Amino acid sequence: MATVFDVARYILEKKGEITAMKLQKLVYYSQAWNLVWNESELFEERIEAWANGAVVRDLYNLHKGKFKVNKESFTEGNSNALTDSEKENIDKVLDFYGDYTAQQLSDINHQEDPWINARGDLPAMAICNNEITRDAIFEYHSGIWNEPE
């Protein structure tokens, strides 16, 4: 199985330099849609419901203090660890979400049940490290995918 660093590297190879916050959201949505489309996770690292949306702490620890990141920012990560199917799913995520700003992606994330439910009754900007579970992500996003038009 790939790691969050493999996914991040692949995204940065495709998108070039982006903000660290945008990378976090693109990694999150890559995980979400891979769960729906492949019925498997891209990476095992835990996703947490931070004030600005979904964050993978392990990834954050590598880019902490950086506003923008690029593939040179990460010595860890190998995009070749991803399968062709996983790359195809990430490409679909980048096609759909890739032109949004980091703030827009955060705003979208704040409207979704997995993040809302993981935070519970906490105030909007309260510190939180509650997990956004794979089950919650899959249930929510598969519901969106299967909604009638």
N, CA and C atoms as an extended XYZ file, in Angstrom:
447
Properties=species:S:1:pos:R:3:atomname:S:1:resname:S:1:resid:I:1 pbc="F F F"
N         0.836       -1.184        0.000 N   MET     1
C         0.000        0.000        0.000 CA  MET     1
C         0.878        1.244        0.000 C   MET     1
N         0.435        2.232       -0.724 N   ALA     2
C         1.147        3.511       -0.778 CA  ALA     2
C         1.019        4.237        0.568 C   ALA     2
N         1.814        5.263        0.726 N   THR     3
C         1.750        6.113        1.919 CA  THR     3
C         1.192        7.479        1.523 C   THR     3
N         0.850        8.269        2.521 N   VAL     4
C         0.383        9.629        2.258 CA  VAL     4
C         1.472       10.432        1.543 C   VAL     4
N         2.735       10.096        1.790 N   PHE     5
C         3.839       10.809        1.152 CA  PHE     5
C         3.920       10.485       -0.336 C   PHE     5
N         3.593        9.244       -0.693 N   ASP     6
C         3.545        8.858       -2.103 CA  ASP     6
C         2.446        9.632       -2.826 C   ASP     6
N         1.297        9.741       -2.183 N   VAL     7
C         0.168       10.467       -2.769 CA  VAL     7
C         0.514       11.950       -2.908 C   VAL     7
N         1.084       12.517       -1.857 N   ALA     8
C         1.467       13.937       -1.890 CA  ALA     8
C         2.474       14.197       -3.002 C   ALA     8
N         3.444       13.327       -3.126 N   ARG     9
C         4.463       13.512       -4.170 CA  ARG     9
C         3.815       13.466       -5.553 C   ARG     9
N         2.918       12.515       -5.768 N   TYR    10
C         2.245       12.417       -7.055 CA  TYR    10
C         1.463       13.701       -7.358 C   TYR    10
N         0.733       14.184       -6.373 N   ILE    11
C        -0.038       15.424       -6.551 CA  ILE    11
C         0.891       16.583       -6.901 C   ILE    11
N         1.995       16.696       -6.192 N   LEU    12
C         2.937       17.799       -6.449 CA  LEU    12
C         3.629       17.656       -7.795 C   LEU    12
N         3.864       16.433       -8.235 N   GLU    13
C         4.425       16.233       -9.577 CA  GLU    13
C         3.450       16.702      -10.640 C   GLU    13
N         2.165       16.530      -10.392 N   LYS    14
C         1.128       16.930      -11.356 CA  LYS    14
C         0.811       18.420      -11.287 C   LYS    14
N         0.737       18.962      -10.063 N   LYS    15
C         0.275       20.338       -9.874 CA  LYS    15
C         1.405       21.354       -9.765 C   LYS    15
N         2.610       20.914       -9.469 N   GLY    16
C         3.689       21.869       -9.216 CA  GLY    16
C         3.547       22.440       -7.817 C   GLY    16
N         4.044       23.635       -7.627 N   GLU    17
C         4.010       24.258       -6.303 CA  GLU    17
C         2.585       24.687       -5.950 C   GLU    17
N         2.138       24.296       -4.763 N   ILE    18
C         0.828       24.693       -4.241 CA  ILE    18
C         0.969       24.961       -2.748 C   ILE    18
N        -0.059       25.511       -2.143 N   THR    19
C         0.003       25.747       -0.699 CA  THR    19
C        -0.092       24.416        0.035 C   THR    19
N         0.483       24.399        1.218 N   ALA    20
C         0.436       23.199        2.047 CA  ALA    20
C        -1.012       22.843        2.390 C   ALA    20
N        -1.841       23.844        2.626 N   MET    21
C        -3.246       23.587        2.950 CA  MET    21
C        -3.964       22.953        1.760 C   MET    21
N        -3.699       23.425        0.572 N   LYS    22
C        -4.324       22.842       -0.610 CA  LYS    22
C        -3.867       21.394       -0.792 C   LYS    22
N        -2.597       21.127       -0.566 N   LEU    23
C        -2.101       19.765       -0.657 CA  LEU    23
C        -2.847       18.853        0.313 C   LEU    23
N        -3.047       19.318        1.531 N   GLN    24
C        -3.765       18.516        2.519 CA  GLN    24
C        -5.176       18.162        2.033 C   GLN    24
N        -5.862       19.128        1.467 N   LYS    25
C        -7.234       18.867        1.013 CA  LYS    25
C        -7.247       17.953       -0.214 C   LYS    25
N        -6.305       18.116       -1.123 N   LEU    26
C        -6.251       17.239       -2.294 CA  LEU    26
C        -5.904       15.803       -1.894 C   LEU    26
N        -5.057       15.648       -0.898 N   VAL    27
C        -4.749       14.319       -0.370 CA  VAL    27
C        -6.006       13.705        0.242 C   VAL    27
N        -6.739       14.510        1.012 N   TYR    28
C        -7.976       14.036        1.633 CA  TYR    28
C        -8.982       13.572        0.577 C   TYR    28
N        -9.221       14.408       -0.421 N   TYR    29
C       -10.211       14.041       -1.443 CA  TYR    29
C        -9.726       12.870       -2.298 C   TYR    29
N        -8.429       12.736       -2.462 N   SER    30
C        -7.892       11.559       -3.163 CA  SER    30
C        -8.205       10.294       -2.367 C   SER    30
N        -8.025       10.364       -1.068 N   GLN    31
C        -8.365        9.222       -0.211 CA  GLN    31
C        -9.866        8.928       -0.284 C   GLN    31
N       -10.676        9.976       -0.169 N   ALA    32
C       -12.131        9.803       -0.161 CA  ALA    32
C       -12.630        9.129       -1.432 C   ALA    32
N       -12.215        9.636       -2.559 N   TRP    33
C       -12.750        9.106       -3.814 CA  TRP    33
C       -12.137        7.758       -4.175 C   TRP    33
N       -10.926        7.483       -3.719 N   ASN    34
C       -10.381        6.144       -3.932 CA  ASN    34
C       -11.166        5.120       -3.101 C   ASN    34
N       -11.591        5.522       -1.911 N   LEU    35
C       -12.431        4.640       -1.094 CA  LEU    35
C       -13.722        4.294       -1.838 C   LEU    35
N       -14.309        5.280       -2.503 N   VAL    36
C       -15.575        5.064       -3.212 CA  VAL    36
C       -15.346        4.280       -4.501 C   VAL    36
N       -14.396        4.710       -5.315 N   TRP    37
C       -14.231        4.128       -6.648 CA  TRP    37
C       -13.487        2.794       -6.642 C   TRP    37
N       -12.507        2.629       -5.757 N   ASN    38
C       -11.737        1.378       -5.718 CA  ASN    38
C       -12.090        0.508       -4.513 C   ASN    38
N       -12.894        1.071       -3.618 N   GLU    39
C       -13.252        0.395       -2.371 CA  GLU    39
C       -12.006       -0.041       -1.593 C   GLU    39
N       -11.001        0.822       -1.632 N   SER    40
C        -9.784        0.593       -0.856 CA  SER    40
C        -9.159        1.946       -0.531 C   SER    40
N        -8.364        1.952        0.535 N   GLU    41
C        -7.716        3.207        0.906 CA  GLU    41
C        -6.412        3.373        0.144 C   GLU    41
N        -6.069        4.618       -0.086 N   LEU    42
C        -4.794        4.934       -0.746 CA  LEU    42
C        -3.635        4.812        0.233 C   LEU    42
N        -3.876        5.231        1.471 N   PHE    43
C        -2.838        5.261        2.492 CA  PHE    43
C        -3.471        4.981        3.853 C   PHE    43
N        -2.637        4.550        4.794 N   GLU    44
C        -3.126        4.183        6.125 CA  GLU    44
C        -3.067        5.323        7.134 C   GLU    44
N        -2.316        6.359        6.859 N   GLU    45
C        -2.133        7.420        7.844 CA  GLU    45
C        -3.475        8.045        8.232 C   GLU    45
N        -3.548        8.427        9.479 N   ARG    46
C        -4.761        8.963       10.101 CA  ARG    46
C        -5.072       10.377        9.583 C   ARG    46
N        -6.348       10.655        9.363 N   ILE    47
C        -6.825       11.972        8.958 CA  ILE    47
C        -7.556       12.587       10.150 C   ILE    47
N        -7.220       13.834       10.461 N   GLU    48
C        -7.798       14.497       11.621 CA  GLU    48
C        -8.633       15.711       11.202 C   GLU    48
N        -9.593       16.064       12.047 N   ALA    49
C       -10.528       17.164       11.781 CA  ALA    49
C       -10.015       18.455       12.420 C   ALA    49
N        -9.062       19.097       11.777 N   TRP    50
C        -8.488       20.332       12.290 CA  TRP    50
C        -9.411       21.508       11.970 C   TRP    50
N        -9.109       22.646       12.543 N   ALA    51
C        -9.952       23.830       12.363 CA  ALA    51
C       -10.103       24.228       10.901 C   ALA    51
N        -9.049       24.072       10.099 N   ASN    52
C        -9.121       24.455        8.685 CA  ASN    52
C        -9.487       23.297        7.775 C   ASN    52
N        -9.998       22.211        8.350 N   GLY    53
C       -10.428       21.075        7.551 CA  GLY    53
C        -9.599       19.837        7.823 C   GLY    53
N        -9.752       18.861        6.956 N   ALA    54
C        -9.068       17.575        7.105 CA  ALA    54
C        -7.563       17.732        6.943 C   ALA    54
N        -6.812       17.106        7.848 N   VAL    55
C        -5.348       17.179        7.833 CA  VAL    55
C        -4.776       15.809        8.194 C   VAL    55
N        -3.765       15.399        7.457 N   VAL    56
C        -2.984       14.214        7.810 CA  VAL    56
C        -1.767       14.725        8.572 C   VAL    56
N        -1.752       14.435        9.878 N   ARG    57
C        -0.691       14.974       10.737 CA  ARG    57
C         0.704       14.556       10.264 C   ARG    57
N         0.848       13.314        9.820 N   ASP    58
C         2.170       12.849        9.359 CA  ASP    58
C         2.680       13.705        8.200 C   ASP    58
N         1.777       14.089        7.308 N   LEU    59
C         2.139       14.959        6.192 CA  LEU    59
C         2.420       16.373        6.700 C   LEU    59
N         1.573       16.847        7.607 N   TYR    60
C         1.757       18.178        8.190 CA  TYR    60
C         3.143       18.301        8.826 C   TYR    60
N         3.577       17.248        9.522 N   ASN    61
C         4.875       17.299       10.194 CA  ASN    61
C         6.022       17.527        9.210 C   ASN    61
N         5.840       17.140        7.950 N   LEU    62
C         6.877       17.375        6.940 CA  LEU    62
C         6.839       18.791        6.373 C   LEU    62
N         5.656       19.391        6.314 N   HIS    63
C         5.577       20.737        5.713 CA  HIS    63
C         5.304       21.834        6.736 C   HIS    63
N         5.315       21.486        8.002 N   LYS    64
C         5.052       22.457        9.068 CA  LYS    64
C         5.920       23.698        8.876 C   LYS    64
N         5.268       24.860        8.942 N   GLY    65
C         5.994       26.119        8.806 CA  GLY    65
C         6.168       26.597        7.381 C   GLY    65
N         5.730       25.798        6.418 N   LYS    66
C         5.844       26.194        5.016 CA  LYS    66
C         4.471       26.596        4.490 C   LYS    66
N         4.417       27.709        3.782 N   PHE    67
C         3.169       28.125        3.151 CA  PHE    67
C         2.961       27.372        1.847 C   PHE    67
N         4.005       27.326        1.026 N   LYS    68
C         3.942       26.608       -0.255 CA  LYS    68
C         4.886       25.420       -0.229 C   LYS    68
N         4.491       24.394       -0.974 N   VAL    69
C         5.297       23.178       -1.066 CA  VAL    69
C         5.381       22.741       -2.516 C   VAL    69
N         6.424       21.969       -2.814 N   ASN    70
C         6.578       21.364       -4.135 CA  ASN    70
C         7.233       20.000       -3.948 C   ASN    70
N         7.446       19.284       -5.029 N   LYS    71
C         7.971       17.915       -4.889 CA  LYS    71
C         9.349       17.890       -4.239 C   LYS    71
N        10.111       18.963       -4.367 N   GLU    72
C        11.412       19.019       -3.719 CA  GLU    72
C        11.290       19.202       -2.205 C   GLU    72
N        10.098       19.582       -1.742 N   SER    73
C         9.862       19.760       -0.309 CA  SER    73
C         9.869       18.441        0.444 C   SER    73
N         9.710       17.331       -0.277 N   PHE    74
C         9.562       16.033        0.358 CA  PHE    74
C        10.643       15.077       -0.109 C   PHE    74
N        11.472       14.630        0.820 N   THR    75
C        12.441       13.599        0.484 CA  THR    75
C        11.773       12.230        0.539 C   THR    75
N        10.682       12.140        1.318 N   GLU    76
C         9.915       10.900        1.378 CA  GLU    76
C         8.885       10.915        0.255 C   GLU    76
N         8.449        9.745       -0.131 N   GLY    77
C         7.395        9.657       -1.130 CA  GLY    77
C         7.901        9.241       -2.486 C   GLY    77
N         7.194        8.293       -3.068 N   ASN    78
C         7.535        7.778       -4.385 CA  ASN    78
C         6.228        7.562       -5.138 C   ASN    78
N         5.981        8.370       -6.138 N   SER    79
C         4.726        8.277       -6.884 CA  SER    79
C         4.589        6.940       -7.606 C   SER    79
N         5.700        6.247       -7.845 N   ASN    80
C         5.646        4.937       -8.500 CA  ASN    80
C         5.082        3.853       -7.590 C   ASN    80
N         4.894        4.167       -6.308 N   ALA    81
C         4.281        3.209       -5.381 CA  ALA    81
C         2.775        3.106       -5.606 C   ALA    81
N         2.219        4.059       -6.358 N   LEU    82
C         0.776        4.056       -6.652 CA  LEU    82
C         0.494        3.180       -7.865 C   LEU    82
N        -0.634        2.501       -7.835 N   THR    83
C        -1.051        1.709       -8.989 CA  THR    83
C        -1.595        2.637      -10.073 C   THR    83
N        -1.725        2.124      -11.271 N   ASP    84
C        -2.301        2.920      -12.362 CA  ASP    84
C        -3.715        3.363      -12.021 C   ASP    84
N        -4.485        2.480      -11.404 N   SER    85
C        -5.857        2.806      -11.013 CA  SER    85
C        -5.882        3.922       -9.964 C   SER    85
N        -4.968        3.863       -9.004 N   GLU    86
C        -4.893        4.910       -7.983 CA  GLU    86
C        -4.491        6.245       -8.613 C   GLU    86
N        -3.537        6.214       -9.522 N   LYS    87
C        -3.130        7.447      -10.217 CA  LYS    87
C        -4.297        8.021      -11.019 C   LYS    87
N        -5.041        7.155      -11.673 N   GLU    88
C        -6.201        7.601      -12.449 CA  GLU    88
C        -7.233        8.276      -11.538 C   GLU    88
N        -7.455        7.712      -10.368 N   ASN    89
C        -8.401        8.314       -9.425 CA  ASN    89
C        -7.900        9.656       -8.915 C   ASN    89
N        -6.625        9.746       -8.606 N   ILE    90
C        -6.055       11.021       -8.157 CA  ILE    90
C        -6.161       12.052       -9.279 C   ILE    90
N        -5.908       11.633      -10.512 N   ASP    91
C        -6.041       12.546      -11.648 CA  ASP    91
C        -7.470       13.094      -11.747 C   ASP    91
N        -8.467       12.252      -11.514 N   LYS    92
C        -9.865       12.705      -11.531 CA  LYS    92
C       -10.119       13.725      -10.423 C   LYS    92
N        -9.552       13.464       -9.255 N   VAL    93
C        -9.676       14.405       -8.136 CA  VAL    93
C        -9.026       15.736       -8.504 C   VAL    93
N        -7.841       15.684       -9.093 N   LEU    94
C        -7.151       16.917       -9.482 CA  LEU    94
C        -7.917       17.664      -10.558 C   LEU    94
N        -8.522       16.934      -11.493 N   ASP    95
C        -9.330       17.581      -12.533 CA  ASP    95
C       -10.519       18.314      -11.923 C   ASP    95
N       -11.143       17.708      -10.909 N   PHE    96
C       -12.343       18.313      -10.314 CA  PHE    96
C       -12.001       19.387       -9.283 C   PHE    96
N       -11.100       19.082       -8.366 N   TYR    97
C       -10.806       19.983       -7.239 CA  TYR    97
C        -9.575       20.859       -7.455 C   TYR    97
N        -8.765       20.547       -8.437 N   GLY    98
C        -7.451       21.154       -8.575 CA  GLY    98
C        -7.409       22.650       -8.793 C   GLY    98
N        -8.468       23.228       -9.353 N   ASP    99
C        -8.462       24.671       -9.599 CA  ASP    99
C        -9.038       25.486       -8.441 C   ASP    99
N        -9.585       24.804       -7.450 N   TYR   100
C       -10.064       25.518       -6.262 CA  TYR   100
C        -8.877       26.021       -5.454 C   TYR   100
N        -9.069       27.112       -4.739 N   THR   101
C        -8.037       27.597       -3.824 CA  THR   101
C        -8.058       26.748       -2.559 C   THR   101
N        -7.016       26.876       -1.773 N   ALA   102
C        -6.964       26.170       -0.491 CA  ALA   102
C        -8.152       26.558        0.386 C   ALA   102
N        -8.476       27.844        0.408 N   GLN   103
C        -9.593       28.302        1.244 CA  GLN   103
C       -10.921       27.744        0.745 C   GLN   103
N       -11.110       27.707       -0.563 N   GLN   104
C       -12.345       27.132       -1.106 CA  GLN   104
C       -12.457       25.650       -0.743 C   GLN   104
N       -11.358       24.919       -0.832 N   LEU   105
C       -11.376       23.507       -0.471 CA  LEU   105
C       -11.667       23.327        1.022 C   LEU   105
N       -11.103       24.195        1.840 N   SER   106
C       -11.386       24.157        3.275 CA  SER   106
C       -12.863       24.437        3.534 C   SER   106
N       -13.411       25.423        2.838 N   ASP   107
C       -14.832       25.762        3.000 CA  ASP   107
C       -15.732       24.599        2.586 C   ASP   107
N       -15.385       23.931        1.493 N   ILE   108
C       -16.147       22.757        1.048 CA  ILE   108
C       -16.069       21.676        2.121 C   ILE   108
N       -14.873       21.417        2.609 N   ASN   109
C       -14.657       20.395        3.633 CA  ASN   109
C       -15.483       20.674        4.890 C   ASN   109
N       -15.617       21.945        5.243 N   HIS   110
C       -16.372       22.343        6.441 CA  HIS   110
C       -17.868       22.090        6.301 C   HIS   110
N       -18.346       21.863        5.101 N   GLN   111
C       -19.768       21.605        4.878 CA  GLN   111
C       -20.090       20.113        4.825 C   GLN   111
N       -19.078       19.288        4.963 N   GLU   112
C       -19.256       17.850        4.794 CA  GLU   112
C       -19.322       17.126        6.141 C   GLU   112
N       -20.201       16.134        6.205 N   ASP   113
C       -20.454       15.405        7.445 CA  ASP   113
C       -19.223       14.781        8.099 C   ASP   113
N       -18.299       14.169        7.357 N   PRO   114
C       -17.170       13.548        8.059 CA  PRO   114
C       -16.399       14.535        8.945 C   PRO   114
N       -16.131       15.730        8.440 N   TRP   115
C       -15.415       16.736        9.216 CA  TRP   115
C       -16.299       17.275       10.336 C   TRP   115
N       -17.544       17.586       10.007 N   ILE   116
C       -18.490       18.134       10.997 CA  ILE   116
C       -18.669       17.161       12.155 C   ILE   116
N       -18.923       15.906       11.844 N   ASN   117
C       -19.191       14.916       12.888 CA  ASN   117
C       -17.951       14.599       13.722 C   ASN   117
N       -16.787       14.607       13.105 N   ALA   118
C       -15.557       14.346       13.857 CA  ALA   118
C       -15.287       15.455       14.867 C   ALA   118
N       -15.666       16.671       14.542 N   ARG   119
C       -15.442       17.805       15.440 CA  ARG   119
C       -16.503       17.920       16.517 C   ARG   119
N       -17.681       17.373       16.257 N   GLY   120
C       -18.737       17.429       17.265 CA  GLY   120
C       -19.160       18.851       17.563 C   GLY   120
N       -19.237       19.186       18.845 N   ASP   121
C       -19.728       20.497       19.283 CA  ASP   121
C       -18.621       21.523       19.494 C   ASP   121
N       -17.430       21.240       19.009 N   LEU   122
C       -16.330       22.182       19.210 CA  LEU   122
C       -16.583       23.501       18.486 C   LEU   122
N       -16.130       24.610       19.053 N   PRO   123
C       -16.205       25.890       18.335 CA  PRO   123
C       -15.412       25.813       17.032 C   PRO   123
N       -15.761       26.666       16.094 N   ALA   124
C       -15.207       26.618       14.732 CA  ALA   124
C       -13.682       26.552       14.696 C   ALA   124
N       -12.996       27.342       15.472 N   MET   125
C       -11.535       27.407       15.388 CA  MET   125
C       -10.829       26.662       16.524 C   MET   125
N       -11.557       25.839       17.257 N   ALA   126
C       -10.959       25.095       18.371 CA  ALA   126
C        -9.969       24.048       17.848 C   ALA   126
N        -8.921       23.823       18.606 N   ILE   127
C        -7.962       22.777       18.278 CA  ILE   127
C        -8.647       21.426       18.414 C   ILE   127
N        -8.399       20.558       17.450 N   CYS   128
C        -9.036       19.241       17.449 CA  CYS   128
C        -8.129       18.259       16.728 C   CYS   128
N        -7.970       17.081       17.312 N   ASN   129
C        -7.220       16.037       16.625 CA  ASN   129
C        -8.066       14.771       16.484 C   ASN   129
N        -9.400       14.927       16.558 N   ASN   130
C       -10.294       13.787       16.372 CA  ASN   130
C       -10.132       13.223       14.975 C   ASN   130
N       -10.201       11.907       14.882 N   GLU   131
C       -10.036       11.244       13.595 CA  GLU   131
C       -11.283       11.360       12.734 C   GLU   131
N       -11.070       11.591       11.458 N   ILE   132
C       -12.127       11.439       10.456 CA  ILE   132
C       -11.960       10.019        9.940 C   ILE   132
N       -12.863        9.139       10.305 N   THR   133
C       -12.676        7.723       10.012 CA  THR   133
C       -12.915        7.401        8.541 C   THR   133
N       -12.297        6.310        8.104 N   ARG   134
C       -12.504        5.829        6.730 CA  ARG   134
C       -13.977        5.509        6.504 C   ARG   134
N       -14.623        4.913        7.522 N   ASP   135
C       -16.045        4.578        7.393 CA  ASP   135
C       -16.882        5.824        7.136 C   ASP   135
N       -16.614        6.892        7.894 N   ALA   136
C       -17.373        8.136        7.729 CA  ALA   136
C       -17.115        8.751        6.353 C   ALA   136
N       -15.866        8.723        5.918 N   ILE   137
C       -15.513        9.275        4.605 CA  ILE   137
C       -16.205        8.489        3.502 C   ILE   137
N       -16.130        7.158        3.577 N   PHE   138
C       -16.746        6.312        2.555 CA  PHE   138
C       -18.263        6.498        2.523 C   PHE   138
N       -18.889        6.464        3.686 N   GLU   139
C       -20.350        6.590        3.739 CA  GLU   139
C       -20.815        7.908        3.121 C   GLU   139
N       -20.172        8.997        3.491 N   TYR   140
C       -20.567       10.313        2.983 CA  TYR   140
C       -20.343       10.427        1.483 C   TYR   140
N       -19.143       10.121        1.038 N   HIS   141
C       -18.813       10.321       -0.375 CA  HIS   141
C       -19.499        9.316       -1.292 C   HIS   141
N       -19.729        8.104       -0.836 N   SER   142
C       -20.480        7.157       -1.666 CA  SER   142
C       -21.922        7.612       -1.788 C   SER   142
N       -22.449        8.280       -0.760 N   GLY   143
C       -23.790        8.846       -0.845 CA  GLY   143
C       -23.892        9.956       -1.863 C   GLY   143
N       -22.852       10.786       -1.945 N   ILE   144
C       -22.822       11.848       -2.968 CA  ILE   144
C       -22.749       11.227       -4.351 C   ILE   144
N       -21.889       10.228       -4.501 N   TRP   145
C       -21.676        9.590       -5.799 CA  TRP   145
C       -22.941        8.927       -6.300 C   TRP   145
N       -23.741        8.391       -5.376 N   ASN   146
C       -24.921        7.620       -5.755 CA  ASN   146
C       -26.213        8.423       -5.745 C   ASN   146
N       -26.131        9.736       -5.462 N   GLU   147
C       -27.346       10.545       -5.466 CA  GLU   147
C       -27.896       10.657       -6.873 C   GLU   147
N       -29.246       10.544       -6.995 N   PRO   148
C       -29.842       10.722       -8.335 CA  PRO   148
C       -29.711       12.170       -8.771 C   PRO   148
N       -29.593       12.359      -10.057 N   GLU   149
C       -29.420       13.732      -10.584 CA  GLU   149
C       -30.757       14.412      -10.785 C   GLU   149
